Short mmCIF file of C-alpha atoms in Angstrom, two decimals:
data_model
loop_
_atom_site.label_atom_id
_atom_site.label_comp_id
_atom_site.label_asym_id
_atom_site.label_seq_id
_atom_site.Cartn_x
_atom_site.Cartn_y
_atom_site.Cartn_z
CA MET A 1 3.31 33.09 -23.59
CA LYS A 2 0.56 35.19 -22.05
CA GLU A 3 -0.94 34.79 -18.63
CA PHE A 4 -4.64 34.52 -17.97
CA ILE A 5 -6.62 34.63 -14.78
CA LEU A 6 -9.56 32.25 -14.49
CA ILE A 7 -12.01 33.66 -11.99
CA PHE A 8 -14.45 31.21 -10.40
CA ARG A 9 -17.87 32.37 -9.39
CA HIS A 10 -20.04 29.88 -7.66
CA GLU A 11 -23.54 29.94 -6.40
CA ASN A 12 -24.17 29.48 -2.75
CA VAL A 13 -24.02 25.74 -2.30
CA ASN A 14 -25.28 25.70 1.28
CA GLY A 15 -27.73 22.92 1.81
CA LYS A 16 -27.77 21.96 -1.85
CA VAL A 17 -24.62 19.99 -2.36
CA SER A 18 -23.67 17.02 -0.24
CA PRO A 19 -20.29 16.95 1.52
CA GLU A 20 -19.42 13.87 -0.53
CA GLN A 21 -20.11 15.77 -3.75
CA MET A 22 -17.87 18.61 -2.59
CA GLN A 23 -15.11 16.16 -1.87
CA THR A 24 -15.50 14.66 -5.34
CA TRP A 25 -15.28 18.13 -6.87
CA MET A 26 -12.16 18.83 -4.89
CA LYS A 27 -10.50 15.67 -6.16
CA GLN A 28 -11.49 16.59 -9.71
CA GLN A 29 -10.22 20.13 -9.27
CA MET A 30 -6.89 18.73 -8.08
CA ASP A 31 -6.69 16.48 -11.12
CA TRP A 32 -7.60 19.44 -13.33
CA VAL A 33 -4.87 21.62 -11.82
CA GLY A 34 -2.54 18.65 -12.25
CA THR A 35 -3.16 18.35 -15.98
CA ILE A 36 -2.43 22.07 -16.47
CA ALA A 37 0.66 21.91 -14.26
CA ALA A 38 1.88 18.88 -16.21
CA GLN A 39 2.11 21.12 -19.28
CA ASN A 40 4.02 23.64 -17.19
CA LYS A 41 1.18 26.10 -17.71
CA PHE A 42 -0.02 26.47 -14.15
CA VAL A 43 1.14 29.68 -12.52
CA GLY A 44 -0.83 29.64 -9.29
CA GLY A 45 -4.17 29.97 -7.67
CA THR A 46 -5.95 30.32 -4.41
CA GLY A 47 -9.27 30.64 -2.70
CA LEU A 48 -10.65 33.88 -1.34
CA LEU A 49 -11.80 33.96 2.23
CA PHE A 50 -15.31 35.24 2.60
CA ASP A 51 -15.21 35.79 6.34
CA ASN A 52 -14.65 39.38 7.43
CA ALA A 53 -14.97 40.50 3.83
CA LYS A 54 -15.37 44.25 3.47
CA VAL A 55 -16.67 46.49 0.76
CA VAL A 56 -15.27 50.00 0.56
CA ASP A 57 -17.38 52.43 -1.45
CA HIS A 58 -16.39 55.69 -3.17
CA LYS A 59 -17.04 57.67 -0.01
CA LYS A 60 -14.49 55.44 1.73
CA LEU A 61 -17.32 53.94 3.74
CA ILE A 62 -16.44 50.44 4.85
CA THR A 63 -19.21 47.88 5.09
CA ASN A 64 -19.14 44.22 5.86
CA GLY A 65 -19.93 42.20 2.89
CA PRO A 66 -20.93 41.47 0.31
CA PHE A 67 -23.42 39.40 2.29
CA GLY A 68 -27.09 38.94 1.87
CA ASP A 69 -28.89 38.62 -1.36
CA ILE A 70 -26.13 38.00 -3.82
CA LYS A 71 -26.52 34.69 -5.55
CA GLU A 72 -22.98 33.95 -6.52
CA THR A 73 -19.72 34.59 -4.82
CA LEU A 74 -16.19 34.95 -5.96
CA GLY A 75 -14.69 31.69 -4.86
CA GLY A 76 -11.16 31.80 -6.08
CA TYR A 77 -8.92 32.11 -9.06
CA VAL A 78 -6.26 30.30 -11.00
CA ILE A 79 -3.58 31.83 -13.21
CA VAL A 80 -2.46 29.86 -16.23
CA ARG A 81 -0.05 30.36 -19.10
CA ALA A 82 -1.63 30.10 -22.54
CA GLU A 83 -1.03 31.19 -26.14
CA SER A 84 -4.47 32.73 -26.42
CA ALA A 85 -7.69 33.45 -24.56
CA GLU A 86 -9.18 30.50 -26.47
CA GLU A 87 -6.60 28.12 -25.08
CA ALA A 88 -7.19 29.49 -21.59
CA ALA A 89 -10.94 29.09 -22.04
CA GLU A 90 -10.34 25.48 -23.07
CA PHE A 91 -8.55 24.95 -19.77
CA ALA A 92 -11.49 26.55 -17.97
CA LYS A 93 -13.89 24.00 -19.46
CA GLY A 94 -12.22 21.26 -17.45
CA THR A 95 -12.92 22.58 -13.98
CA PRO A 96 -15.57 20.71 -11.98
CA ILE A 97 -16.80 24.09 -10.69
CA LEU A 98 -18.79 24.27 -13.92
CA GLN A 99 -20.76 21.17 -12.87
CA GLY A 100 -22.67 23.42 -10.52
CA GLU A 101 -25.56 25.01 -12.34
CA GLY A 102 -25.20 28.76 -12.50
CA ASN A 103 -21.47 28.70 -11.81
CA THR A 104 -19.16 30.49 -14.20
CA VAL A 105 -15.48 30.91 -14.95
CA GLU A 106 -14.40 34.27 -16.28
CA VAL A 107 -11.22 34.28 -18.38
CA ARG A 108 -9.18 37.51 -18.47
CA GLU A 109 -5.74 38.19 -19.80
CA ILE A 110 -3.34 39.67 -17.28
CA VAL A 111 -1.68 42.85 -18.56
CA LYS A 112 2.09 42.73 -18.51
CA HIS A 113 4.40 45.70 -18.72
CA MET B 1 2.10 20.59 -4.96
CA LYS B 2 1.85 18.57 -1.79
CA ASN B 3 0.20 15.31 -0.96
CA ASN B 4 -3.13 15.18 -2.76
CA ASP B 5 -4.73 12.13 -1.22
CA ILE B 6 -7.92 12.92 0.60
CA ILE B 7 -9.24 10.47 3.14
CA PRO B 8 -12.31 8.77 1.60
CA ASN B 9 -15.57 10.08 3.09
CA LEU B 10 -13.64 12.75 5.01
CA PHE B 11 -16.16 15.52 4.31
CA LYS B 12 -19.12 13.23 4.85
CA THR B 13 -17.86 12.05 8.23
CA GLU B 14 -16.78 15.47 9.37
CA TYR B 15 -20.04 17.03 8.23
CA SER B 16 -22.00 14.88 10.66
CA LYS B 17 -19.58 15.60 13.51
CA LEU B 18 -19.37 19.35 12.96
CA VAL B 19 -23.08 19.91 12.43
CA ALA B 20 -23.88 17.90 15.56
CA VAL B 21 -21.45 19.90 17.72
CA LEU B 22 -22.41 23.29 16.29
CA ALA B 23 -26.15 22.64 16.47
CA LYS B 24 -25.77 21.35 20.01
CA THR B 25 -23.96 24.58 20.92
CA PHE B 26 -26.40 26.90 19.14
CA GLY B 27 -29.61 24.98 19.85
CA ILE B 28 -32.09 23.44 17.44
CA ASN B 29 -33.41 26.88 16.51
CA HIS B 30 -30.17 27.64 14.73
CA ILE B 31 -29.54 24.31 13.10
CA GLU B 32 -29.45 25.96 9.67
CA VAL B 33 -26.64 28.26 10.83
CA ALA B 34 -24.73 25.14 11.86
CA GLU B 35 -25.32 23.48 8.51
CA ASP B 36 -24.33 26.60 6.57
CA LEU B 37 -21.14 27.21 8.51
CA VAL B 38 -20.05 23.62 7.99
CA SER B 39 -20.83 23.82 4.27
CA GLU B 40 -18.81 27.02 4.06
CA THR B 41 -15.92 25.28 5.76
CA PHE B 42 -15.85 22.70 2.97
CA VAL B 43 -16.19 25.39 0.32
CA LEU B 44 -13.06 27.03 1.67
CA ALA B 45 -11.25 23.70 1.48
CA LEU B 46 -12.51 23.35 -2.06
CA ASP B 47 -11.09 26.77 -2.89
CA THR B 48 -7.72 26.18 -1.22
CA TRP B 49 -6.58 22.58 -1.16
CA PRO B 50 -6.41 22.09 -4.93
CA TYR B 51 -3.71 24.80 -5.17
CA GLN B 52 -1.88 24.46 -1.88
CA GLY B 53 -2.22 20.74 -1.42
CA VAL B 54 -4.13 18.82 1.20
CA PRO B 55 -3.07 19.89 4.71
CA VAL B 56 -0.99 17.40 6.68
CA ASN B 57 -3.87 17.03 9.13
CA PRO B 58 -7.02 17.73 7.10
CA THR B 59 -9.39 17.17 10.03
CA ALA B 60 -7.55 19.67 12.22
CA TRP B 61 -7.61 22.15 9.32
CA LEU B 62 -11.37 21.76 8.98
CA TYR B 63 -11.90 22.18 12.72
CA THR B 64 -9.80 25.35 12.88
CA VAL B 65 -11.69 26.83 9.96
CA ALA B 66 -15.04 25.85 11.44
CA LYS B 67 -14.11 27.43 14.79
CA ASN B 68 -13.14 30.64 13.03
CA LYS B 69 -16.32 30.60 11.00
CA VAL B 70 -18.32 30.39 14.23
CA LYS B 71 -16.38 33.34 15.72
CA ASN B 72 -16.86 35.42 12.62
CA HIS B 73 -20.52 34.64 12.45
CA LEU B 74 -21.00 35.69 16.06
CA ASN B 75 -19.27 38.99 15.35
CA ARG B 76 -21.17 39.55 12.17
CA ASP B 77 -24.66 38.85 13.40
CA SER B 78 -25.42 40.66 16.64
CA ILE B 79 -28.93 39.23 16.99
CA PHE B 80 -27.51 35.74 16.72
CA LYS B 81 -24.77 36.69 19.17
CA ASP B 82 -27.29 37.93 21.74
CA LYS B 83 -29.26 34.72 21.48
CA ILE B 84 -26.17 32.61 21.95
CA ILE B 85 -25.05 34.73 24.93
CA GLU B 86 -28.43 34.12 26.49
CA ARG B 87 -28.29 30.45 25.65
CA ILE B 88 -24.88 29.52 26.90
CA LYS B 89 -24.96 32.09 29.68
CA LEU B 90 -21.63 33.70 28.99
CA SER B 91 -20.79 37.36 29.13
CA GLU B 92 -19.88 39.01 25.86
CA GLN B 93 -16.27 39.10 27.02
CA GLN B 94 -16.30 35.38 27.76
CA LEU B 95 -17.97 34.66 24.46
CA ASN B 96 -15.08 36.33 22.65
CA GLU B 97 -12.76 33.76 24.11
CA PHE B 98 -15.22 30.95 23.68
CA SER B 99 -14.29 28.19 21.30
CA ILE B 100 -16.35 25.32 19.93
CA ASP B 101 -15.51 22.10 21.75
CA LEU B 102 -14.33 19.67 19.12
CA THR B 103 -12.89 17.01 21.37
CA ASP B 104 -13.67 13.38 20.51
CA LYS B 105 -15.87 13.07 23.57
CA ASN B 106 -18.00 16.10 22.80
CA ILE B 107 -18.30 15.04 19.16
CA ALA B 108 -19.53 11.56 20.10
CA ASP B 109 -21.93 12.93 22.72
CA SER B 110 -23.33 15.54 20.35
CA GLN B 111 -23.87 13.00 17.58
CA LEU B 112 -25.72 10.67 19.91
CA GLN B 113 -27.87 13.51 21.28
CA MET B 114 -28.56 14.63 17.73
CA LEU B 115 -29.71 11.11 16.87
CA PHE B 116 -32.22 11.25 19.72
CA THR B 117 -33.37 14.71 18.69
CA ILE B 118 -33.87 13.66 15.08
CA CYS B 119 -35.77 10.55 16.14
CA HIS B 120 -38.12 12.59 18.30
CA PRO B 121 -41.63 11.09 18.33
CA SER B 122 -43.12 14.48 17.40
CA ILE B 123 -42.11 13.95 13.76
CA SER B 124 -42.99 11.11 11.39
CA SER B 125 -40.59 8.22 10.85
CA GLU B 126 -40.27 9.24 7.23
CA ALA B 127 -39.09 12.69 8.34
CA GLN B 128 -36.82 11.12 10.95
CA ILE B 129 -35.08 9.00 8.34
CA SER B 130 -34.66 11.94 5.97
CA LEU B 131 -33.23 14.13 8.71
CA ALA B 132 -30.90 11.38 9.87
CA LEU B 133 -29.63 10.90 6.32
CA ARG B 134 -29.13 14.63 5.87
CA ILE B 135 -27.61 15.59 9.20
CA LEU B 136 -25.99 12.46 10.57
CA CYS B 137 -25.04 10.70 7.36
CA GLY B 138 -24.18 13.79 5.30
CA PHE B 139 -26.44 12.90 2.37
CA GLY B 140 -27.40 15.60 -0.13
CA LEU B 141 -30.98 16.30 -1.19
CA ASP B 142 -30.41 14.37 -4.42
CA GLU B 143 -29.21 11.29 -2.59
CA ILE B 144 -32.11 11.33 -0.13
CA ALA B 145 -34.57 11.83 -2.99
CA ASN B 146 -32.95 8.84 -4.68
CA ALA B 147 -33.25 6.73 -1.56
CA PHE B 148 -36.95 7.51 -1.26
CA LEU B 149 -37.65 7.41 -5.00
CA SER B 150 -38.86 10.97 -4.62
CA ASN B 151 -37.72 14.35 -5.88
CA LYS B 152 -35.55 17.07 -4.39
CA GLU B 153 -38.40 19.52 -3.77
CA THR B 154 -40.45 16.99 -1.81
CA ILE B 155 -37.47 16.04 0.32
CA HIS B 156 -36.54 19.69 0.83
CA LYS B 157 -40.05 20.46 2.07
CA ARG B 158 -40.07 17.37 4.26
CA LEU B 159 -36.81 18.42 5.91
CA GLN B 160 -38.02 21.99 6.39
CA ARG B 161 -41.25 20.84 7.97
CA ALA B 162 -39.47 18.43 10.27
CA LYS B 163 -37.02 21.11 11.40
CA SER B 164 -39.83 23.62 12.02
CA LYS B 165 -41.62 21.04 14.10
CA LEU B 166 -38.55 20.36 16.21
CA LYS B 167 -38.14 24.11 16.70
CA SER B 168 -41.77 24.77 17.57
CA GLU B 169 -41.70 21.92 20.07
CA ASN B 170 -38.53 23.44 21.46
CA ILE B 171 -36.69 20.13 21.45
CA GLU B 172 -33.35 20.42 23.20
CA ILE B 173 -30.45 18.53 21.65
CA GLU B 174 -29.80 16.33 24.64
CA MET B 175 -30.22 12.82 25.95
CA PRO B 176 -33.69 11.98 27.29
CA ASP B 177 -33.79 11.54 31.06
CA ASP B 178 -33.61 8.07 32.60
CA ILE B 179 -37.38 7.66 32.79
CA GLU B 180 -37.86 8.42 29.11
CA LEU B 181 -34.68 6.85 27.80
CA SER B 182 -35.95 3.35 27.19
CA ALA B 183 -39.03 4.42 25.22
CA ARG B 184 -37.07 7.00 23.25
CA LEU B 185 -34.35 4.47 22.49
CA ASN B 186 -37.02 2.19 21.03
CA THR B 187 -38.03 4.94 18.62
CA VAL B 188 -34.40 5.47 17.64
CA LEU B 189 -33.90 1.73 17.05
CA HIS B 190 -37.10 1.56 15.05
CA THR B 191 -35.98 4.45 12.83
CA ILE B 192 -32.59 2.83 12.28
CA TYR B 193 -34.28 -0.43 11.36
CA LEU B 194 -36.63 1.34 8.93
CA LEU B 195 -33.62 2.98 7.29
CA PHE B 196 -31.95 -0.41 7.05
CA SER B 197 -35.05 -2.05 5.61
CA GLU B 198 -35.39 0.73 3.06
CA GLY B 199 -32.00 -0.41 1.80
CA TYR B 200 -32.34 -4.13 2.32
CA TYR B 201 -35.84 -4.97 1.19
CA SER B 202 -36.83 -2.35 -1.32
CA GLU B 203 -36.52 -3.97 -4.73
CA SER B 204 -36.77 -0.74 -6.63
CA HIS B 205 -33.41 0.81 -5.82
CA GLU B 206 -30.05 0.66 -7.52
CA SER B 207 -27.91 -1.79 -5.60
CA ILE B 208 -25.37 0.86 -4.70
CA ILE B 209 -27.94 3.04 -2.94
CA ARG B 210 -29.38 0.06 -1.13
CA LYS B 211 -25.98 -0.92 0.19
CA GLU B 212 -25.27 2.64 1.33
CA LEU B 213 -28.50 2.82 3.31
CA CYS B 214 -27.62 -0.42 5.08
CA VAL B 215 -24.14 0.85 5.89
CA GLU B 216 -25.53 4.13 7.24
CA ALA B 217 -27.99 2.28 9.44
CA LEU B 218 -25.10 0.25 10.87
CA ASN B 219 -23.11 3.44 11.44
CA LEU B 220 -25.97 4.99 13.40
CA GLY B 221 -26.15 1.78 15.40
CA TYR B 222 -22.49 2.22 16.36
CA PHE B 223 -23.32 5.58 17.95
CA LEU B 224 -25.61 3.69 20.31
CA ILE B 225 -23.21 0.81 20.93
CA ASN B 226 -20.41 3.20 21.83
CA ASN B 227 -22.33 4.84 24.65
CA PRO B 228 -22.95 2.87 27.85
CA SER B 229 -26.44 4.30 28.37
CA THR B 230 -27.63 3.14 24.95
CA ASN B 231 -25.59 -0.05 24.66
CA THR B 232 -28.57 -2.20 25.61
CA HIS B 233 -29.98 -5.62 24.84
CA SER B 234 -32.18 -4.27 22.04
CA THR B 235 -29.39 -2.19 20.51
CA ASN B 236 -27.11 -5.25 20.33
CA ALA B 237 -29.91 -7.43 19.03
CA LEU B 238 -30.72 -4.94 16.26
CA MET B 239 -27.05 -4.61 15.35
CA SER B 240 -26.80 -8.37 15.18
CA LEU B 241 -29.85 -8.60 12.93
CA MET B 242 -28.52 -5.90 10.60
CA CYS B 243 -25.07 -7.50 10.41
CA PHE B 244 -26.48 -10.95 9.58
CA GLN B 245 -28.78 -9.55 6.94
CA SER B 246 -26.09 -7.31 5.45
CA SER B 247 -23.84 -10.34 5.10
CA ARG B 248 -26.17 -11.62 2.39
CA LEU B 249 -26.50 -8.32 0.55
CA GLU B 250 -23.99 -9.21 -2.18
CA ALA B 251 -25.30 -12.72 -2.62
CA ARG B 252 -28.85 -11.43 -2.87
CA GLN B 253 -28.22 -9.34 -5.91
CA GLN B 254 -27.61 -10.21 -9.48
CA LYS B 255 -25.85 -7.96 -11.96
CA ASN B 256 -29.14 -6.93 -13.50
CA ASP B 257 -30.38 -6.02 -10.04
CA THR B 258 -32.85 -8.83 -9.58
CA THR B 259 -33.07 -10.43 -6.18
CA ILE B 260 -31.72 -13.92 -5.70
CA LEU B 261 -33.74 -15.93 -3.24
CA TYR B 262 -32.03 -17.41 -0.22
CA GLU B 263 -32.12 -20.98 -1.53
CA ASN B 264 -30.33 -20.07 -4.75
CA GLN B 265 -27.70 -17.77 -3.32
CA ASN B 266 -24.02 -18.41 -3.84
CA LYS B 267 -23.02 -18.96 -0.23
CA GLU B 268 -19.44 -17.99 -1.00
CA LEU B 269 -20.64 -14.44 -1.49
CA TRP B 270 -21.87 -14.26 2.09
CA ASP B 271 -19.72 -11.79 3.98
CA GLN B 272 -18.02 -13.80 6.74
CA GLU B 273 -16.81 -10.74 8.58
CA LEU B 274 -20.35 -9.42 8.95
CA ILE B 275 -21.57 -12.84 10.01
CA GLU B 276 -18.93 -12.85 12.75
CA LYS B 277 -19.95 -9.37 13.82
CA GLY B 278 -23.57 -10.43 13.86
CA PHE B 279 -22.67 -13.35 16.06
CA HIS B 280 -20.69 -11.09 18.39
CA TYR B 281 -23.64 -8.71 18.89
CA LEU B 282 -26.01 -11.65 19.33
CA GLN B 283 -23.84 -12.93 22.17
CA GLN B 284 -23.66 -9.46 23.67
CA ALA B 285 -27.45 -9.16 23.50
CA SER B 286 -27.91 -12.51 25.23
CA LYS B 287 -26.08 -11.20 28.31
CA TRP B 288 -29.19 -9.33 29.35
CA LYS B 289 -31.22 -12.53 29.78
CA ILE B 290 -34.27 -10.94 28.24
CA GLY B 291 -35.88 -11.38 24.88
CA SER B 292 -37.07 -8.95 22.26
CA LYS B 293 -38.41 -8.86 18.75
CA TYR B 294 -34.99 -7.90 17.37
CA TYR B 295 -33.35 -10.70 19.33
CA LEU B 296 -35.72 -13.30 17.87
CA GLU B 297 -35.23 -11.92 14.39
CA ALA B 298 -31.45 -11.83 14.83
CA SER B 299 -31.51 -15.42 16.05
CA ILE B 300 -33.50 -16.46 12.99
CA ALA B 301 -31.07 -14.54 10.80
CA TYR B 302 -28.25 -16.40 12.53
CA TRP B 303 -29.73 -19.80 11.66
CA TYR B 304 -30.08 -18.70 8.07
CA THR B 305 -26.32 -18.16 7.95
CA VAL B 306 -25.86 -21.82 8.84
CA ASP B 307 -25.39 -23.40 5.43
CA LEU B 308 -26.58 -26.81 6.38
CA GLU B 309 -30.03 -28.27 5.84
CA SER B 310 -30.86 -30.05 9.07
CA LEU B 311 -33.91 -30.73 11.15
CA ASP B 312 -32.13 -29.01 13.99
CA LYS B 313 -31.72 -25.82 11.99
CA TRP B 314 -35.33 -25.66 10.86
CA GLY B 315 -36.62 -26.81 14.22
CA ASN B 316 -34.85 -23.90 15.86
CA ILE B 317 -36.07 -21.46 13.23
CA LEU B 318 -39.62 -22.69 13.73
CA LYS B 319 -39.42 -22.23 17.49
CA LEU B 320 -38.17 -18.70 17.02
CA TYR B 321 -40.97 -17.90 14.58
CA ASP B 322 -43.48 -19.40 17.02
CA ALA B 323 -42.26 -16.90 19.61
CA LEU B 324 -42.10 -14.03 17.13
CA VAL B 325 -45.70 -14.36 15.89
CA THR B 326 -46.91 -14.09 19.44
CA ILE B 327 -45.15 -10.80 20.17
CA ASP B 328 -45.10 -9.16 16.75
CA TYR B 329 -47.58 -10.68 14.34
CA SER B 330 -47.39 -9.73 10.68
CA PRO B 331 -48.52 -11.73 7.67
CA ILE B 332 -44.93 -11.97 6.42
CA ILE B 333 -43.69 -13.40 9.70
CA ALA B 334 -46.61 -15.85 9.74
CA LEU B 335 -45.82 -16.95 6.17
CA ASN B 336 -42.16 -17.41 7.01
CA ARG B 337 -43.20 -19.48 9.99
CA ILE B 338 -45.20 -21.79 7.76
CA PHE B 339 -42.23 -22.20 5.46
CA ALA B 340 -40.17 -23.29 8.48
CA LEU B 341 -43.03 -25.58 9.54
CA SER B 342 -42.96 -27.29 6.15
CA LYS B 343 -39.26 -28.00 6.58
CA VAL B 344 -39.88 -29.62 9.97
CA GLN B 345 -43.26 -31.35 9.61
CA GLY B 346 -43.65 -31.64 5.86
CA ASN B 347 -45.65 -29.82 3.22
CA LEU B 348 -49.05 -31.35 3.98
CA ILE B 349 -49.18 -30.11 7.55
CA ALA B 350 -47.85 -26.73 6.47
CA LEU B 351 -50.53 -26.53 3.76
CA GLN B 352 -53.29 -27.16 6.28
CA GLU B 353 -52.12 -24.18 8.30
CA ALA B 354 -51.45 -22.02 5.26
CA GLU B 355 -54.94 -22.52 3.85
CA LYS B 356 -56.42 -21.30 7.12
CA MET B 357 -54.64 -17.98 6.70
CA ASN B 358 -56.45 -17.05 3.52
CA LEU B 359 -54.40 -13.94 2.69
CA LYS B 360 -56.05 -13.38 -0.69
CA ASN B 361 -54.35 -10.07 -1.44
CA ASN B 362 -50.85 -10.97 -0.47
CA HIS B 363 -48.73 -12.27 -3.32
CA PHE B 364 -46.23 -13.83 -0.93
CA TYR B 365 -49.09 -15.99 0.30
CA PHE B 366 -49.53 -17.47 -3.16
CA VAL B 367 -45.79 -17.84 -3.63
CA LEU B 368 -45.74 -19.90 -0.45
CA LEU B 369 -48.74 -22.01 -1.51
CA ALA B 370 -47.05 -22.66 -4.85
CA GLU B 371 -43.86 -23.69 -3.10
CA LEU B 372 -45.74 -26.11 -0.86
CA TYR B 373 -47.74 -27.57 -3.74
CA LYS B 374 -44.73 -27.95 -6.04
CA SER B 375 -44.01 -31.54 -5.03
CA ILE B 376 -47.69 -32.44 -4.59
CA ASP B 377 -49.59 -30.92 -7.50
CA SER B 378 -47.57 -28.93 -10.02
CA ASN B 379 -50.65 -27.62 -11.86
CA ARG B 380 -51.98 -26.08 -8.69
CA ALA B 381 -48.54 -24.69 -7.95
CA LYS B 382 -48.57 -23.07 -11.36
CA ASP B 383 -52.02 -21.54 -10.77
CA TYR B 384 -50.86 -20.03 -7.51
CA LEU B 385 -47.77 -18.58 -9.12
CA GLN B 386 -50.02 -16.99 -11.75
CA LYS B 387 -52.10 -15.43 -8.98
CA ALA B 388 -48.96 -14.13 -7.29
CA TYR B 389 -47.79 -12.74 -10.63
CA THR B 390 -51.03 -10.77 -11.04
CA LEU B 391 -50.88 -9.42 -7.50
CA CYS B 392 -47.25 -8.37 -7.22
CA LYS B 393 -46.27 -4.87 -8.19
CA THR B 394 -42.58 -4.58 -8.91
CA LYS B 395 -40.93 -5.49 -12.17
CA THR B 396 -38.17 -7.53 -10.55
CA GLU B 397 -40.65 -9.69 -8.68
CA LYS B 398 -42.78 -10.23 -11.78
CA GLU B 399 -39.65 -11.26 -13.66
CA MET B 400 -38.70 -13.69 -10.91
CA LEU B 401 -42.17 -15.24 -10.87
CA ARG B 402 -42.29 -15.51 -14.64
CA LYS B 403 -39.09 -17.58 -14.56
CA GLN B 404 -40.53 -19.84 -11.87
CA ILE B 405 -43.72 -20.40 -13.86
CA GLU B 406 -41.67 -21.33 -16.91
CA LYS B 407 -39.68 -23.87 -14.89
CA LEU B 408 -42.78 -25.75 -13.75
#
């Protein structure tokens, strides 16, 4: 069985989504993780803290960021076990993150030695 | 995976608390920073809890994250930092150790002060209600648009304009001083009552939204009740009125969302708990030995919860309406008074008074005339119902009148 990383990108929700809606999404995300875990195909996942984020460029220059104009941010990721990228993409369809317009889930196979 | 139960309304409740405290700390000029930081706090929960489980104490988790977000924002944005240093008069060193005060007391105080700020007379009541729903009730743009039968863009603009106005007027998030308090409290009460009425009377909303608006109005009322300086006669009277009216919310609505008139309501659907609460606040209000419009209305609402047709009941209601028309005349109150009059002195006397009113453009006027004529001249009653049918605007009301016409 291969492993795939599902990378969540979401648009800035500030001011657009109500707290109640966020809580609903969270509940749905938990249920979604639950259905994958129930098939013993959930490896792990986490959120990525945006505070104090840094960007290091090729000159080794460290800047704070990425802040400012970017529309979507990397919110977190989940790693699942699946037979194929198609199966992993099917899993991805179930996440409530996709209810937000402009949000995406990128599915990438993790290389194993 | 740990415990995955999230407290219902947790985010909604905490949103109001956190935004109030943060905005109070930063000042009205930075209210958007407060809103954004709180939103980001929830986003982090959204990106963490599903994989690591809900923290044992979710509220404490949110508060820690929010405090850190504030610290990080201060470090990240030096212009903002300078403004805050100037505002809260701390040295940069002190600011580094500064932490947002999220004690229960400060939360309650900030929410109450925010309520007064939002209900500032410099902005329209419409804007006040929208802001209250957004900031104190944690509604999203969609939900507010729904409540006002409007669209997101309009509501967004309305909120922006209202916030700009509060900023340009330099409104501090604080309690008005003693001299101003009573007048300002009246504005707050009026806004709460408008919010309540939006839910209770508007026929054009889904029942679920209507109920939510009523509940939110009651919640805002609790902010006032819980603080000695705002726990006044009028506050208790308004709470009483809203509780009594809310108690009939279920009974008032049919599955297909048409309104059921008082006389035809299934009394078993009346919410006894709310009736008791209403009675409690009415008693509290009476301790002040003064009267008010809300007190009269609450007293009328109380008599309506008495499911017993007696001369005593209607005599009392009539007396209360007599007093109400003198201090707060409106055609609806006058029409309701005549209905009470008919119950006490009979339809003929009531008709004499009604015909003097001559409210030719008010469909309720013709509904009342029809009601009074029903037992005297059913053809005339029918004519009046037809007139009411032509005048009224909403589909539900037309439907209700059509049924009545058929019955005659």
